[in-house]
Tab-separated table of C-alpha atoms and ligand atoms in Angstrom:
chain	number	residue	atom	x	y	z
W	12	UNK	CA	-21.875	35.639	-32.691
W	13	UNK	CA	-21.774	35.740	-28.935
W	14	UNK	CA	-20.499	32.622	-27.264
W	15	UNK	CA	-21.270	32.064	-23.601
W	16	UNK	CA	-19.507	29.711	-21.209
W	17	UNK	CA	-20.765	28.575	-17.814
W	18	UNK	CA	-17.594	27.863	-15.867
W	19	UNK	CA	-17.996	25.955	-12.602
W	20	UNK	CA	-14.565	25.954	-11.004
W	21	UNK	CA	-12.527	26.957	-7.962
W	22	UNK	CA	-11.771	30.573	-7.167
W	23	UNK	CA	-8.639	31.700	-5.396
W	24	UNK	CA	-7.976	35.171	-4.029
W	25	UNK	CA	-4.305	34.960	-4.898
W	26	UNK	CA	-2.995	33.151	-7.940
W	27	UNK	CA	-4.298	31.140	-10.874
W	28	UNK	CA	-6.234	27.901	-10.638
W	29	UNK	CA	-9.786	26.985	-11.640
W	30	UNK	CA	-11.858	29.993	-12.685
W	31	UNK	CA	-8.879	32.304	-12.176
W	32	UNK	CA	-6.972	30.194	-14.677
W	33	UNK	CA	-9.812	29.940	-17.211
W	34	UNK	CA	-11.811	33.210	-17.155
W	35	UNK	CA	-9.187	35.748	-18.134
W	36	UNK	CA	-7.870	33.785	-21.130
W	37	UNK	CA	-11.400	32.972	-22.348
W	38	UNK	CA	-12.485	36.607	-22.000
W	39	UNK	CA	-9.368	37.793	-23.785
W	40	UNK	CA	-10.434	35.503	-26.641
W	41	UNK	CA	-13.886	37.077	-26.756
W	42	UNK	CA	-15.979	34.536	-24.828
W	43	UNK	CA	-18.614	35.655	-22.334
W	44	UNK	CA	-17.794	33.805	-19.119
W	45	UNK	CA	-20.390	33.268	-16.376
W	46	UNK	CA	-18.566	31.843	-13.376
W	47	UNK	CA	-19.734	29.832	-10.420
W	48	UNK	CA	-17.059	29.447	-7.787
W	49	UNK	CA	-17.144	25.865	-6.510
W	50	UNK	CA	-14.761	26.874	-3.737
W	51	UNK	CA	-13.362	30.225	-2.652
W	52	UNK	CA	-9.922	29.782	-1.188
W	53	UNK	CA	-7.200	32.209	-0.241
W	54	UNK	CA	-4.804	30.392	-2.599
W	55	UNK	CA	-4.265	26.914	-4.038
W	56	UNK	CA	-3.597	24.004	-1.727
W	57	UNK	CA	0.066	23.680	-2.662
W	58	UNK	CA	0.949	26.568	-0.342
W	59	UNK	CA	1.814	25.954	3.306
W	60	UNK	CA	-1.514	27.459	4.370
W	61	UNK	CA	-4.897	27.818	2.783
W	62	UNK	CA	-8.272	28.970	4.033
W	63	UNK	CA	-11.703	29.372	2.582
W	64	UNK	CA	-15.170	28.135	1.826
W	65	UNK	CA	-16.690	25.313	-0.184
W	66	UNK	CA	-19.926	25.645	-2.169
W	67	UNK	CA	-22.436	22.890	-1.415
W	68	UNK	CA	-24.644	21.122	-3.965
W	69	UNK	CA	-27.647	23.055	-2.565
W	70	UNK	CA	-25.850	26.390	-2.883
W	71	UNK	CA	-24.934	25.519	-6.468
W	72	UNK	CA	-28.583	24.746	-7.133
W	73	UNK	CA	-29.680	28.101	-5.663
W	74	UNK	CA	-27.296	30.013	-7.955
W	75	UNK	CA	-28.524	28.068	-10.971
W	76	UNK	CA	-32.176	28.674	-9.982
W	77	UNK	CA	-31.500	32.432	-9.957
W	78	UNK	CA	-30.089	32.266	-13.477
W	79	UNK	CA	-33.023	30.161	-14.611
W	80	UNK	CA	-35.711	32.409	-13.090
W	81	UNK	CA	-34.405	35.253	-15.250
W	82	UNK	CA	-34.497	33.067	-18.358
W	83	UNK	CA	-30.826	33.560	-19.029
W	84	UNK	CA	-29.887	29.907	-18.788
W	85	UNK	CA	-28.728	29.663	-22.373
W	86	UNK	CA	-25.150	28.493	-22.734
W	87	UNK	CA	-22.926	27.325	-25.561
W	88	UNK	CA	-20.360	25.693	-23.291
W	89	UNK	CA	-20.074	24.348	-19.766
W	90	UNK	CA	-16.560	24.056	-18.342
W	91	UNK	CA	-15.711	22.323	-15.071
W	92	UNK	CA	-12.367	21.785	-13.363
W	93	UNK	CA	-10.706	19.159	-11.369
W	94	UNK	CA	-11.961	20.457	-8.107
W	95	UNK	CA	-15.681	20.118	-8.536
W	96	UNK	CA	-15.395	16.655	-7.071
W	97	UNK	CA	-12.831	17.127	-4.363
W	98	UNK	CA	-10.060	17.269	-3.167
W	99	UNK	CA	-7.073	17.997	-1.113
W	100	UNK	CA	-4.523	17.373	-3.811
W	101	UNK	CA	-2.592	14.507	-2.380
W	102	UNK	CA	0.258	15.326	-4.660
W	103	UNK	CA	0.478	18.567	-2.780
W	104	UNK	CA	0.482	16.862	0.609
W	105	UNK	CA	3.495	15.066	-0.758
W	106	UNK	CA	5.054	18.378	-1.710
W	107	UNK	CA	4.458	19.629	1.808
W	108	UNK	CA	6.213	16.540	3.147
W	109	UNK	CA	9.113	17.024	0.802
W	110	UNK	CA	9.398	20.661	1.789
W	111	UNK	CA	9.426	19.853	5.491
W	112	UNK	CA	11.956	17.093	5.014
W	113	UNK	CA	13.986	19.195	2.600
W	114	UNK	CA	13.655	16.413	0.058
W	115	UNK	CA	13.176	17.160	-3.622
W	116	UNK	CA	9.654	16.954	-4.974
W	117	UNK	CA	8.892	13.971	-7.175
W	118	UNK	CA	9.273	14.925	-10.821
W	119	UNK	CA	6.103	14.751	-12.884
W	120	UNK	CA	5.813	11.222	-14.227
W	121	UNK	CA	8.312	9.717	-11.813
W	122	UNK	CA	6.951	6.367	-10.733
W	123	UNK	CA	10.068	5.008	-9.063
W	124	UNK	CA	10.154	4.020	-5.433
W	125	UNK	CA	6.501	4.094	-4.598
W	126	UNK	CA	5.714	4.451	-0.941
W	127	UNK	CA	2.357	3.940	0.622
W	128	UNK	CA	1.355	6.188	3.470
W	129	UNK	CA	-1.936	5.373	5.092
W	130	UNK	CA	-3.505	8.427	6.528
W	131	UNK	CA	-5.766	8.742	9.477
W	132	UNK	CA	-8.072	11.396	8.159
W	133	UNK	CA	-9.557	13.804	10.614
W	134	UNK	CA	-12.209	16.431	10.002
W	135	UNK	CA	-9.618	19.056	9.508
W	136	UNK	CA	-7.147	19.059	6.681
W	137	UNK	CA	-4.433	20.476	8.878
W	138	UNK	CA	-4.602	17.310	10.955
W	139	UNK	CA	-4.386	15.254	7.784
W	140	UNK	CA	-1.130	16.892	7.014
W	141	UNK	CA	0.238	16.389	10.504
W	142	UNK	CA	-0.630	12.692	10.307
W	143	UNK	CA	1.143	12.339	7.020
W	144	UNK	CA	4.174	14.044	8.434
W	145	UNK	CA	4.331	11.985	11.556
W	146	UNK	CA	3.882	8.691	9.719
W	147	UNK	CA	6.848	9.539	7.580
W	148	UNK	CA	8.891	10.859	10.427
W	149	UNK	CA	8.096	7.740	12.441
W	150	UNK	CA	10.810	5.824	10.687
W	151	UNK	CA	10.504	5.805	6.943
W	152	UNK	CA	12.130	9.116	6.236
W	153	UNK	CA	14.799	7.630	4.013
W	154	UNK	CA	12.154	6.460	1.566
W	155	UNK	CA	11.147	10.036	0.976
W	156	UNK	CA	14.248	10.455	-1.087
W	157	UNK	CA	13.173	7.702	-3.414
W	158	UNK	CA	10.527	10.080	-4.660
W	159	UNK	CA	7.013	9.468	-5.833
W	160	UNK	CA	4.385	8.405	-3.399
W	161	UNK	CA	1.086	6.726	-3.300
W	162	UNK	CA	-0.963	8.176	-0.521
W	163	UNK	CA	-3.957	5.996	0.116
W	164	UNK	CA	-7.047	7.410	1.682
W	165	UNK	CA	-9.594	5.137	3.207
W	166	UNK	CA	-12.877	5.586	1.336
W	167	UNK	CA	-15.473	7.507	3.231
W	168	UNK	CA	-12.982	8.892	5.738
W	169	UNK	CA	-11.683	11.197	3.071
W	170	UNK	CA	-14.975	12.951	2.454
W	171	UNK	CA	-14.675	15.331	5.359
W	172	UNK	CA	-11.119	16.422	4.970
W	173	UNK	CA	-10.376	19.879	3.672
W	174	UNK	CA	-12.761	20.338	0.825
W	175	UNK	CA	-13.370	16.837	-0.318
W	176	UNK	CA	-17.009	16.180	-1.053
W	177	UNK	CA	-19.581	13.464	-1.382
W	178	UNK	CA	-21.070	12.770	-4.805
W	179	UNK	CA	-23.907	15.321	-4.583
W	180	UNK	CA	-22.035	18.300	-6.032
W	181	UNK	CA	-20.868	16.283	-9.006
W	182	UNK	CA	-24.385	14.924	-9.528
W	183	UNK	CA	-25.844	18.442	-9.371
W	184	UNK	CA	-23.369	19.536	-12.067
W	185	UNK	CA	-24.582	16.642	-14.253
W	186	UNK	CA	-28.231	17.663	-13.677
W	187	UNK	CA	-27.445	21.241	-14.691
W	188	UNK	CA	-25.537	20.134	-17.803
W	189	UNK	CA	-28.442	17.891	-18.827
W	190	UNK	CA	-30.971	20.655	-18.358
W	191	UNK	CA	-28.812	23.140	-20.281
W	192	UNK	CA	-28.432	20.591	-23.080
W	193	UNK	CA	-32.201	20.279	-23.317
W	194	UNK	CA	-32.363	24.074	-23.762
W	195	UNK	CA	-29.495	24.016	-26.287
W	196	UNK	CA	-28.811	20.640	-27.911
W	197	UNK	CA	-25.582	22.044	-29.379
W	198	UNK	CA	-24.121	22.820	-25.964
W	199	UNK	CA	-20.609	21.448	-25.511
W	200	UNK	CA	-19.516	20.245	-22.080
W	201	UNK	CA	-15.768	20.391	-21.525
W	202	UNK	CA	-14.691	18.316	-18.559
W	203	UNK	CA	-11.355	17.557	-16.915
W	204	UNK	CA	-12.276	14.271	-15.218
W	205	UNK	CA	-9.865	14.449	-12.348
W	206	UNK	CA	-9.296	11.270	-10.433
W	207	UNK	CA	-5.582	11.278	-9.820
W	208	UNK	CA	-2.179	11.337	-11.382
W	209	UNK	CA	0.905	9.173	-11.673
W	210	UNK	CA	-0.656	6.219	-9.936
W	211	UNK	CA	-2.053	8.092	-6.941
W	212	UNK	CA	-5.682	8.962	-6.322
W	213	UNK	CA	-6.762	12.520	-5.710
W	214	UNK	CA	-10.396	11.671	-5.186
W	215	UNK	CA	-12.073	9.045	-3.051
W	216	UNK	CA	-13.148	5.825	-4.744
W	217	UNK	CA	-16.867	6.579	-4.342
W	218	UNK	CA	-16.562	9.298	-6.992
W	219	UNK	CA	-15.175	6.982	-9.659
W	220	UNK	CA	-18.488	5.400	-10.679
W	221	UNK	CA	-20.067	8.877	-10.806
W	222	UNK	CA	-17.422	10.051	-13.259
W	223	UNK	CA	-17.659	6.873	-15.261
W	224	UNK	CA	-21.442	6.470	-15.392
W	225	UNK	CA	-22.752	10.018	-15.141
W	226	UNK	CA	-20.176	12.719	-15.877
W	227	UNK	CA	-18.230	11.275	-18.836
W	228	UNK	CA	-21.400	10.219	-20.699
W	229	UNK	CA	-22.635	13.862	-20.789
W	230	UNK	CA	-19.195	15.292	-21.605
W	231	UNK	CA	-18.258	16.234	-25.164
W	232	UNK	CA	-14.596	17.087	-24.637
W	233	UNK	CA	-12.469	15.451	-21.936
W	234	UNK	CA	-8.865	16.012	-20.925
W	235	UNK	CA	-7.760	13.090	-18.729
W	236	UNK	CA	-4.141	12.337	-18.016
W	237	UNK	CA	-2.948	8.791	-18.754
W	238	UNK	CA	-3.818	7.501	-15.290
W	239	UNK	CA	-7.359	8.886	-15.490
W	240	UNK	CA	-7.902	7.508	-19.005
W	241	UNK	CA	-6.788	4.102	-17.702
W	242	UNK	CA	-9.073	4.276	-14.673
W	243	UNK	CA	-12.090	5.305	-16.731
W	244	UNK	CA	-11.672	2.498	-19.257
W	245	UNK	CA	-10.064	-0.170	-17.098
W	246	UNK	CA	-7.324	-0.569	-19.688
W	247	UNK	CA	-3.604	0.064	-19.243
W	248	UNK	CA	-1.608	2.166	-21.668
W	249	UNK	CA	1.893	0.945	-22.462
W	250	UNK	CA	1.997	1.600	-26.189
W	251	UNK	CA	0.599	4.147	-28.591
W	252	UNK	CA	-1.745	1.439	-29.878
W	253	UNK	CA	-3.105	0.975	-26.327
W	254	UNK	CA	-3.649	4.730	-26.079
W	255	UNK	CA	-5.617	4.752	-29.330
W	256	UNK	CA	-7.757	1.878	-28.056
W	257	UNK	CA	-8.351	3.677	-24.766
W	258	UNK	CA	-9.399	6.847	-26.601
W	259	UNK	CA	-11.773	4.750	-28.750
W	260	UNK	CA	-13.284	3.302	-25.579
W	261	UNK	CA	-13.668	6.830	-24.195
W	262	UNK	CA	-15.475	7.879	-27.399
W	263	UNK	CA	-17.838	4.946	-26.872
W	264	UNK	CA	-18.585	6.307	-23.396
W	265	UNK	CA	-19.721	9.644	-24.887
W	266	UNK	CA	-17.149	12.363	-25.646
W	267	UNK	CA	-16.289	13.026	-29.303
W	268	UNK	CA	-13.049	14.755	-28.375
W	269	UNK	CA	-10.460	13.252	-26.040
W	270	UNK	CA	-7.030	14.659	-25.226
W	271	UNK	CA	-4.729	12.664	-22.973
W	272	UNK	CA	-2.782	15.629	-21.654
W	273	UNK	CA	0.255	13.712	-20.445
W	274	UNK	CA	1.482	10.131	-20.629
W	275	UNK	CA	4.427	7.879	-19.850
W	276	UNK	CA	4.831	6.832	-23.486
W	277	UNK	CA	8.409	7.114	-24.772
W	278	UNK	CA	8.872	10.449	-26.547
W	279	UNK	CA	10.419	10.363	-30.026
W	280	UNK	CA	12.198	13.642	-29.399
W	281	UNK	CA	14.105	12.434	-26.312
W	282	UNK	CA	13.399	12.021	-22.633
W	283	UNK	CA	13.040	15.740	-21.959
W	284	UNK	CA	9.713	15.673	-23.750
W	285	UNK	CA	6.191	14.833	-22.687
W	286	UNK	CA	3.848	12.846	-24.963
W	287	UNK	CA	0.186	13.824	-25.332
W	288	UNK	CA	-2.377	12.163	-27.576
W	289	UNK	CA	-5.696	13.296	-28.940
W	290	UNK	CA	-8.609	11.765	-30.762
W	291	UNK	CA	-11.647	13.328	-32.371
W	292	UNK	CA	-14.649	11.567	-33.812
W	293	UNK	CA	-16.361	13.548	-36.565
W	294	UNK	CA	-19.709	12.967	-38.205
W	295	UNK	CA	-19.240	13.385	-41.982
W	296	UNK	CA	-21.941	14.989	-44.178
W	297	UNK	CA	-22.707	11.544	-45.681
W	298	UNK	CA	-23.485	10.200	-42.220
W	299	UNK	CA	-20.294	8.160	-41.761
W	300	UNK	CA	-17.900	8.711	-38.856
W	301	UNK	CA	-14.248	9.595	-39.175
W	302	UNK	CA	-11.711	9.629	-36.358
W	303	UNK	CA	-8.667	11.911	-36.398
W	304	UNK	CA	-5.880	11.022	-33.981
W	305	UNK	CA	-2.886	13.112	-33.189
W	306	UNK	CA	0.270	12.948	-31.132
W	307	UNK	CA	2.159	15.927	-29.792
W	308	UNK	CA	5.404	16.130	-27.824
W	309	UNK	CA	6.159	19.144	-25.650
W	310	UNK	CA	9.340	19.981	-23.762
W	311	UNK	CA	9.094	18.974	-20.104
W	312	UNK	CA	9.896	21.713	-17.602
W	313	UNK	CA	11.372	20.597	-14.301
W	314	UNK	CA	8.826	22.184	-11.981
W	315	UNK	CA	5.325	21.426	-10.780
W	316	UNK	CA	2.810	23.941	-12.064
W	317	UNK	CA	-0.645	24.380	-10.639
W	318	UNK	CA	-3.591	25.565	-12.656
W	319	UNK	CA	-2.106	24.320	-15.927
W	320	UNK	CA	-4.788	21.632	-16.247
W	321	UNK	CA	-7.463	24.312	-15.951
W	322	UNK	CA	-5.770	26.633	-18.439
W	323	UNK	CA	-5.380	23.690	-20.797
W	324	UNK	CA	-9.083	22.798	-20.718
W	325	UNK	CA	-10.084	26.444	-21.266
W	326	UNK	CA	-7.742	26.841	-24.234
W	327	UNK	CA	-8.873	23.547	-25.757
W	328	UNK	CA	-12.466	24.812	-25.453
W	329	UNK	CA	-11.529	28.039	-27.241
W	330	UNK	CA	-9.487	26.461	-30.023
W	331	UNK	CA	-11.883	23.597	-30.741
W	332	UNK	CA	-14.559	26.309	-30.983
W	333	UNK	CA	-12.560	27.919	-33.787
W	334	UNK	CA	-11.483	24.577	-35.362
W	335	UNK	CA	-14.333	22.187	-34.504
W	336	UNK	CA	-13.239	19.477	-36.960
W	337	UNK	CA	-9.492	20.038	-36.978
W	338	UNK	CA	-8.040	18.618	-33.793
W	339	UNK	CA	-4.473	18.958	-35.072
W	340	UNK	CA	-4.727	22.761	-35.353
W	341	UNK	CA	-6.773	23.110	-32.159
W	342	UNK	CA	-4.103	21.160	-30.246
W	343	UNK	CA	-1.184	22.997	-31.818
W	344	UNK	CA	-2.717	26.304	-30.724
W	345	UNK	CA	-3.596	24.992	-27.252
W	346	UNK	CA	-0.199	23.408	-26.555
W	347	UNK	CA	1.561	26.483	-27.936
W	348	UNK	CA	-0.309	28.723	-25.475
W	349	UNK	CA	0.682	26.323	-22.676
W	350	UNK	CA	4.304	26.496	-23.781
W	351	UNK	CA	4.379	30.308	-23.855
W	352	UNK	CA	2.717	30.647	-20.450
W	353	UNK	CA	4.894	27.968	-18.845
W	354	UNK	CA	8.121	29.411	-20.263
W	355	UNK	CA	7.239	32.887	-19.028
W	356	UNK	CA	6.301	31.452	-15.646
W	357	UNK	CA	9.446	29.388	-15.136
W	358	UNK	CA	11.794	32.206	-16.225
W	359	UNK	CA	10.146	34.573	-13.783
W	360	UNK	CA	10.117	31.973	-10.990
W	361	UNK	CA	13.853	31.318	-11.374
W	362	UNK	CA	14.562	35.018	-11.439
W	363	UNK	CA	12.567	35.486	-8.237
W	364	UNK	CA	14.048	32.456	-6.453
W	365	UNK	CA	17.646	33.305	-7.299
W	366	UNK	CA	20.418	31.020	-8.553
W	367	UNK	CA	20.292	27.376	-7.445
W	368	UNK	CA	17.098	27.784	-5.419
W	369	UNK	CA	13.832	25.977	-6.069
W	370	UNK	CA	10.985	28.429	-6.676
W	371	UNK	CA	8.157	28.482	-4.122
W	372	UNK	CA	4.498	27.873	-4.998
W	373	UNK	CA	3.906	31.645	-4.923
W	374	UNK	CA	6.794	32.232	-7.318
W	375	UNK	CA	5.439	29.528	-9.626
W	376	UNK	CA	1.996	31.089	-10.069
W	377	UNK	CA	1.195	31.232	-13.786
W	378	UNK	CA	2.171	34.510	-15.489
W	379	UNK	CA	-1.298	34.917	-16.878
W	380	UNK	CA	-1.807	38.668	-17.307
W	381	UNK	CA	1.697	38.974	-18.743
W	382	UNK	CA	0.795	36.329	-21.357
W	383	UNK	CA	-2.204	38.196	-22.786
W	384	UNK	CA	-0.708	38.626	-26.273
W	385	UNK	CA	0.331	34.955	-26.483
W	386	UNK	CA	-3.158	33.875	-25.462
W	387	UNK	CA	-4.838	36.078	-28.070
W	388	UNK	CA	-2.588	35.052	-30.916
W	389	UNK	CA	-0.178	32.230	-30.019
W	390	UNK	CA	2.852	31.740	-32.242
W	391	UNK	CA	2.710	28.055	-33.186
W	392	UNK	CA	5.723	26.426	-31.589
W	393	UNK	CA	4.309	22.915	-31.081
W	394	UNK	CA	3.618	20.660	-34.032
W	395	UNK	CA	1.269	17.696	-33.863
W	396	UNK	CA	1.605	14.523	-35.945
W	397	UNK	CA	-1.492	12.913	-37.409
W	398	UNK	CA	-1.488	9.191	-36.576
K	421	ATP	P1	-4.824	16.612	-14.681
K	421	ATP	O1	-5.028	18.081	-14.482
K	421	ATP	O2	-6.061	15.906	-15.114
K	421	ATP	O3	-4.029	15.980	-13.614
K	421	ATP	P2	-2.490	16.650	-16.267
K	421	ATP	O4	-1.698	16.036	-15.186
K	421	ATP	O5	-2.156	16.233	-17.639
K	421	ATP	O6	-4.010	16.421	-16.065
K	421	ATP	P3	-1.283	19.137	-15.910
K	421	ATP	O7	-0.197	18.353	-15.278
K	421	ATP	O8	-1.721	20.364	-15.255
K	421	ATP	O9	-2.486	18.228	-16.196
K	421	ATP	O10	-0.875	19.488	-17.413
K	421	ATP	C1	-1.706	20.143	-18.337
K	421	ATP	C2	-0.827	20.623	-19.484
K	421	ATP	O11	0.079	21.607	-18.993
K	421	ATP	C3	0.051	19.539	-20.083
K	421	ATP	O12	-0.570	18.907	-21.155
K	421	ATP	C4	1.263	20.328	-20.532
K	421	ATP	O13	1.018	20.903	-21.792
K	421	ATP	C5	1.354	21.455	-19.541
K	421	ATP	N1	2.300	21.173	-18.457
K	421	ATP	C6	2.002	20.985	-17.154
K	421	ATP	N2	3.111	20.779	-16.421
K	421	ATP	C7	4.150	20.845	-17.287
K	421	ATP	C8	5.572	20.708	-17.149
K	421	ATP	N3	6.147	20.467	-15.966
K	421	ATP	N4	6.320	20.816	-18.269
K	421	ATP	C9	5.762	21.072	-19.453
K	421	ATP	N5	4.440	21.199	-19.652
K	421	ATP	C10	3.634	21.104	-18.597
K	422	PLP	N1	-8.320	24.412	-7.608
K	422	PLP	C1	-7.787	24.424	-6.381
K	422	PLP	C2	-8.578	24.941	-5.230
K	422	PLP	C3	-6.512	23.947	-6.183
K	422	PLP	O1	-6.006	23.949	-4.956
K	422	PLP	C4	-5.775	23.473	-7.303
K	422	PLP	C5	-4.479	22.933	-7.115
K	422	PLP	O2	-3.975	22.970	-6.029
K	422	PLP	C6	-6.315	23.535	-8.581
K	422	PLP	C7	-7.619	23.998	-8.685
K	422	PLP	C8	-5.492	23.262	-9.814
K	422	PLP	O3	-5.486	22.087	-10.463
K	422	PLP	P1	-4.669	21.840	-11.826
K	422	PLP	O4	-3.233	22.077	-11.594
K	422	PLP	O5	-4.993	20.394	-12.126
K	422	PLP	O6	-5.223	22.710	-12.908
K	423	MG	MG1	-1.186	16.580	-13.327
K	424	NA	NA1	-5.661	16.595	-17.751
K	425	MG	MG1	-6.017	19.544	-13.439
């Protein structure tokens, strides 16, 4: 049986994020992938330079109209990435700062020494960067070494920078998903509801209610990180019990499958691990509902990868397709693929960078093509615990 995915994500000429990170692995697994490129950039925004174009809500509508006129608007899945809503990844502005100042990048999950930089946002993202640099250089340079930043953008000012957007693109995606669901009530919408990470916002505040009230309610599978799960539910996660409650709240908002892809919860396997949690609500044949919850710990790699969130969502789509009521297996397969790709990527990056040197964004591009066999048939190296 043919299975067709409409994937609305970023495209980059060089490297692997968005559609570049999702299409190849899905195709390798036998899915038909129809892609709409929400942006077309030279490369991801973690490089020193990037250039390109952004698709508007109207242009998205035109592409969808074309599909519809030919009566080929039948999909089994819709997949959208982080960047349908925005954004200049503020995390990456931070990386640029660190690079310029020769300071180490904040480690994923590091919340120590928060620093607030208020940015004067101009219409050009290059200016944004310059402002960030000069506000740090204007006296607070020493704080840079304390790692981890909160960069605050002032509401509407952020909408014009780089490729940040207003809410119309996101709303158009919701309209399309709703229409496609009317045509196929079994359609599954997989959404990475990206709002931010590690206490800092990626997207302007005006998008939060859209995610909360419009996007999440039509989503069937969501992959927030801890911060996003907290923002969407208004509840903090400090224990596993909190996380379970948050995932229950997220189910109540719509999605039957929730995976919190990373959290600050203490790992049982030691501090070099990363804790993820998942929850799936299943309708039993007798009409009752059952919820399966799992926990999985994966070894943390000391590098910042880009495009991993997009690969994760694509692989979760594929493996929940094969195991629709077995979240444990679907997650073990998904996290095992992640592990294989990340290990191959980091080994290559270190080899390219040479001893003692931190790999560059270009050297850290995911080793996607090289991982074809692992994607098709991943050896299970990650085991999930049923809670
Ligand atoms: P979002 O994309 O919504 O910010 P996230 O922060 O959880 O969510 P990523 O940081 O891209 O997304 O992580 C997605 C998955 O990739 C994680 O669940 C993990 O399996 C893997 N991953 C990403 N970075 C690392 C890392 N440094 N070490 C080990 N695994 C990683
Ligand atoms: N799309 C674009 C255009 C990006 O610049 C980036 C990251 O810089 C991404 C997608 C990747 O996001 P993630 O690492 O969350 O998958
Ligand atoms: Mg992240
Ligand atoms: Na995520
Ligand atoms: Mg992401």
